[in-house]
Short mmCIF file of C-alpha atoms in Angstrom, two decimals:
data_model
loop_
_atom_site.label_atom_id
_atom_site.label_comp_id
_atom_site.label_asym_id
_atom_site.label_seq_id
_atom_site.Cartn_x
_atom_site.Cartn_y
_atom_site.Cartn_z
CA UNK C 1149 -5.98 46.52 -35.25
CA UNK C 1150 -4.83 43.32 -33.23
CA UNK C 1151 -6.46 40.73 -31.27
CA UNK C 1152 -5.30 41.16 -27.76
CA UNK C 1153 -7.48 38.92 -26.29
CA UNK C 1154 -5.64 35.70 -27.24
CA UNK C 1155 -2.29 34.71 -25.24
CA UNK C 1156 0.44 34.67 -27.34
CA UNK C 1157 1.71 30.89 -27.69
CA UNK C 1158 5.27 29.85 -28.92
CA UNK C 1159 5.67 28.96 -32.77
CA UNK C 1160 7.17 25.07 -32.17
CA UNK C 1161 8.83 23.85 -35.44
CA UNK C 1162 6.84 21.94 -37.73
CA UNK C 1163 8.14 18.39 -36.63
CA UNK C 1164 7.58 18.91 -32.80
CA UNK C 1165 10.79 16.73 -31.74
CA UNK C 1166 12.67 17.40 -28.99
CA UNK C 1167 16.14 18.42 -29.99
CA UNK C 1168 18.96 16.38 -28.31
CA UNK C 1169 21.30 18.36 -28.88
CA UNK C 1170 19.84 21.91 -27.41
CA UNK C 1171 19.43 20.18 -24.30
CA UNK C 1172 22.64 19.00 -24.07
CA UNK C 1173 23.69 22.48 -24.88
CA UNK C 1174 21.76 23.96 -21.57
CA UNK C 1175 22.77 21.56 -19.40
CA UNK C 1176 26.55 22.52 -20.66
CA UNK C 1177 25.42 26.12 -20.02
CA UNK C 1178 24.16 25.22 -16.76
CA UNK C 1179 27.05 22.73 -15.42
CA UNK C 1180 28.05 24.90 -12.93
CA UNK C 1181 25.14 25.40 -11.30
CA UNK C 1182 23.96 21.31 -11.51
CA UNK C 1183 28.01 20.92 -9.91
CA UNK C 1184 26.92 23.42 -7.01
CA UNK C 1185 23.94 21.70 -6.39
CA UNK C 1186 25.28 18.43 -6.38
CA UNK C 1187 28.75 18.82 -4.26
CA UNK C 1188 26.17 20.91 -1.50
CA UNK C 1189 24.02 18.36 -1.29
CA UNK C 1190 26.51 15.34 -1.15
CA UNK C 1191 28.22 17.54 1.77
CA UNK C 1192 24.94 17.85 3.44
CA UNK C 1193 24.53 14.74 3.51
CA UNK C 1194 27.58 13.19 4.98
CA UNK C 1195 27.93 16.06 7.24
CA UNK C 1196 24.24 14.25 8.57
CA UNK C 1197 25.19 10.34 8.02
CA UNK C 1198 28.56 11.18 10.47
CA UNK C 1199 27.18 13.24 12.82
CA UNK C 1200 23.79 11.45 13.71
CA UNK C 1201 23.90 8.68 16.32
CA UNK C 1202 23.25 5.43 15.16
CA UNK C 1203 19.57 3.98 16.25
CA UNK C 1204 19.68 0.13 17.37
CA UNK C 1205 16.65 -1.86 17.24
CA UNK C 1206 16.66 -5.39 19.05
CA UNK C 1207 13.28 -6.97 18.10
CA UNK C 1208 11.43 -10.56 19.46
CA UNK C 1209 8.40 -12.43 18.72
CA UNK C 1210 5.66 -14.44 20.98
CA UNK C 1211 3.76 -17.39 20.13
CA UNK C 1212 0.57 -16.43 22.28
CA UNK C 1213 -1.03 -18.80 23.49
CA UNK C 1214 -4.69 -19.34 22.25
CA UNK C 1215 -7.03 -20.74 24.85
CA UNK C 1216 -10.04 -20.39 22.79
CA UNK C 1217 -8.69 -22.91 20.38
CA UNK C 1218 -9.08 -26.06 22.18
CA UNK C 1219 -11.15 -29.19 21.33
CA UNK C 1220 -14.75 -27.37 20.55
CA UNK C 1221 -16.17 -27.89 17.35
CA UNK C 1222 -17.13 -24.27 17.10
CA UNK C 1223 -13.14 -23.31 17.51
CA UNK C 1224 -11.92 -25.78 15.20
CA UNK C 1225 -14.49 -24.52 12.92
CA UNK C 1226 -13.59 -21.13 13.30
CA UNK C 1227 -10.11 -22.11 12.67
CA UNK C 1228 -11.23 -24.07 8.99
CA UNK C 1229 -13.68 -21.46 7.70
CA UNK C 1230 -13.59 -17.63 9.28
CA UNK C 1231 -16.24 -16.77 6.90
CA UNK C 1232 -18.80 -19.54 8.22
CA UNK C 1233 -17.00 -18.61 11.71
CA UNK C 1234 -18.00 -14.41 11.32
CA UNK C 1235 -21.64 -15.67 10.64
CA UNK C 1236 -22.24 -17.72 13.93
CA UNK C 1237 -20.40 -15.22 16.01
CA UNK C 1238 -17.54 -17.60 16.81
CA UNK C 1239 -13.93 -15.27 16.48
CA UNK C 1240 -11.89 -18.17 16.40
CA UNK C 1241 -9.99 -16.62 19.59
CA UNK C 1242 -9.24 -13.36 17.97
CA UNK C 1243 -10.67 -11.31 20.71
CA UNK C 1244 -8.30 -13.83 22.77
CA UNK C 1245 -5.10 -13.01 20.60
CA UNK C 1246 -6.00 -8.92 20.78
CA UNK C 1247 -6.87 -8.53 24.43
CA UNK C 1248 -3.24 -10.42 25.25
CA UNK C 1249 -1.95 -7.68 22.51
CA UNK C 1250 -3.34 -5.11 24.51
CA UNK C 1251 -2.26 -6.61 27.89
CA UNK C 1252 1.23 -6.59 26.67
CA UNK C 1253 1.12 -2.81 25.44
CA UNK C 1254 -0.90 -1.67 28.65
CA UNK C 1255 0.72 0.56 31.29
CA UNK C 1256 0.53 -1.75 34.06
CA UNK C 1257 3.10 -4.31 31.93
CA UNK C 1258 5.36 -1.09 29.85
CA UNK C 1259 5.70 1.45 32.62
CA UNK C 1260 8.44 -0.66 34.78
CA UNK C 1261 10.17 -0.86 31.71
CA UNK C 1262 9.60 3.03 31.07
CA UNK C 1263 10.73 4.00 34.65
CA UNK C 1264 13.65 1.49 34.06
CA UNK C 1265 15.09 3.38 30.57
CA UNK C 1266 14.48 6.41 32.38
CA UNK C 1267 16.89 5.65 35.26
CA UNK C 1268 19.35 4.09 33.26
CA UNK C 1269 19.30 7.39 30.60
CA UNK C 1270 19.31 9.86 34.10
CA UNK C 1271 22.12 7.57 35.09
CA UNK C 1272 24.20 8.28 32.31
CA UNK C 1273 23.56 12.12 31.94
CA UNK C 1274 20.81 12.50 29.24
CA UNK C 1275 17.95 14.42 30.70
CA UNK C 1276 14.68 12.96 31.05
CA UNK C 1277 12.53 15.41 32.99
CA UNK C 1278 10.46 16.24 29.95
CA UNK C 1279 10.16 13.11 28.74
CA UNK C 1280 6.35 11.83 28.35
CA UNK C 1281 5.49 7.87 28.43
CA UNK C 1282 3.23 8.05 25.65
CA UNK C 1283 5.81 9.66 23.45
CA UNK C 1284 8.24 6.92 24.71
CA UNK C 1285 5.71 3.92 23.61
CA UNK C 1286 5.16 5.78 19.77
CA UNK C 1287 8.77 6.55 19.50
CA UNK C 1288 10.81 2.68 20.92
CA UNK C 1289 7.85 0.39 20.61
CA UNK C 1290 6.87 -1.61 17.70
CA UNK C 1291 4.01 -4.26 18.73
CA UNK C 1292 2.13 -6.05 15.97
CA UNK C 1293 -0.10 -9.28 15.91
CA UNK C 1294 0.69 -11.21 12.67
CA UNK C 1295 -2.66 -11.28 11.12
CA UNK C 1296 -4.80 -14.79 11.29
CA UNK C 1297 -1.51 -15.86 13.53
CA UNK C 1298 -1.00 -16.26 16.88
CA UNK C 1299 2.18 -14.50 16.83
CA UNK C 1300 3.36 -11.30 17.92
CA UNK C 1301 6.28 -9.06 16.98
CA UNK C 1302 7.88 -6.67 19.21
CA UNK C 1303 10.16 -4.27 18.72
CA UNK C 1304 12.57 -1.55 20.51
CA UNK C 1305 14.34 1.07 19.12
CA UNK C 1306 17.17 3.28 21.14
CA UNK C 1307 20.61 5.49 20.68
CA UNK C 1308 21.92 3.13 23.47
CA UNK C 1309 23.19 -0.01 22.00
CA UNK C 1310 23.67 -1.47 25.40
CA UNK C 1311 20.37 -0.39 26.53
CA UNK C 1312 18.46 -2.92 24.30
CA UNK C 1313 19.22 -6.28 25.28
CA UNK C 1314 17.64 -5.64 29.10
CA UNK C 1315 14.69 -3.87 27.82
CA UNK C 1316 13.54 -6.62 25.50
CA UNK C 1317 14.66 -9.12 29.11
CA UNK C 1318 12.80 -7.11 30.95
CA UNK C 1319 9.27 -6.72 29.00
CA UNK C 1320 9.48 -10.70 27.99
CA UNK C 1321 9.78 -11.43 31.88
CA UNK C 1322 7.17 -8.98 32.62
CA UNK C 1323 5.05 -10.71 30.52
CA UNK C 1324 5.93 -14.18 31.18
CA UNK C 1325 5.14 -13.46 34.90
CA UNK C 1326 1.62 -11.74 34.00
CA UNK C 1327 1.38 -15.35 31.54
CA UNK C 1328 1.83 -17.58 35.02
CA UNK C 1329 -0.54 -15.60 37.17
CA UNK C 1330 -2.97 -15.78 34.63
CA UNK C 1331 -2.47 -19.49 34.19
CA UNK C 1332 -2.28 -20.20 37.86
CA UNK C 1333 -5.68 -18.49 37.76
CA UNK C 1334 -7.07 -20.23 35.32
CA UNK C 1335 -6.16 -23.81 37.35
CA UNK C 1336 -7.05 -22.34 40.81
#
């Protein structure tokens, strides 16, 4: 009678080394098949690289101004020691830094610039009717606030090369002019 219950393994050769030359033998075998795969796949491929349109990106950054940061000793301690800073409740003007982040990515400052892309894409024949501003912001916007800097990136991404230079115009102006008002506040 035989044991059934066991699988059955493979008998490996005493030394257990991989033989060099029996895999060079089945990938000889299998050289058609590893050419297929290959010339399909390099085909594939430029078919995609020639036929996509290009993506532009024009990109800026903004030295924001802190106005938390000026002569206290609680702000210029903030500024030497965020540690000692975190423990007294002074942010150092982070909350500052983030709200103007937030200003800058609100709809109030991006949805000119929305409605603006919009027109100029209906102008030229692409159609926008389903288009959703949300989607828009995820898809072209890049926004960022270098961490423990006062600077922030911004970038914009479109298909239409000529389409980037007056975006990136139009949101630093837009933001410059929400800047004045709320220095001329800040004076008044």
């Amino acid at each position: 009678m035989t044991d059934t219950s066991r699988p059955l393994q493979p008998q490996l050769p005493d030394n257990e080394e991989i033989d060099l030359r029996e895999v060079a033998a089945a990938l000889r075998r299998q050289s058609r098949l590893i050419g297929g795969i290959t010339a399909a796949a390099l085909l594939l491929s430029g078919i995609y690289a020639f036929t996509r349109k290009p993506v532009w990106q024009g990109q800026f950054q903004i030295v924001l101004e802190n106005q938390d940061s000026g002569d206290s000793r609680l702000a210029q301690l903030a500024a030497t020691n965020p540690m000692l800073a975190g423990l007294t409740g002074a942010s150092g003007g982070e909350n500052s830094l983030k709200t103007e982040v937030k200003i800058l990515e609100s709809h109030s400052v991006l949805k000119p610039i929305y409605e603006f892309v919009k027109a100029r894409k209906a102008a030229k024949g692409v159609d926008v009717s389903d288009w959703v501003y949300t989607e828009w912001t995820k898809k072209s916007l890049d926004i960022q606030l270098f961490k423990g800097r006062s600077v922030l990136y911004l970038a914009y991404r479109d298909n239409d090369e000529e389409l980037i230079l007056p975006v990136l115009e139009r949101i630093t102006t837009t933001y410059q002019e929400y800047s004045g008002k709320d220095r001329r506040r800040g004076l008044s």
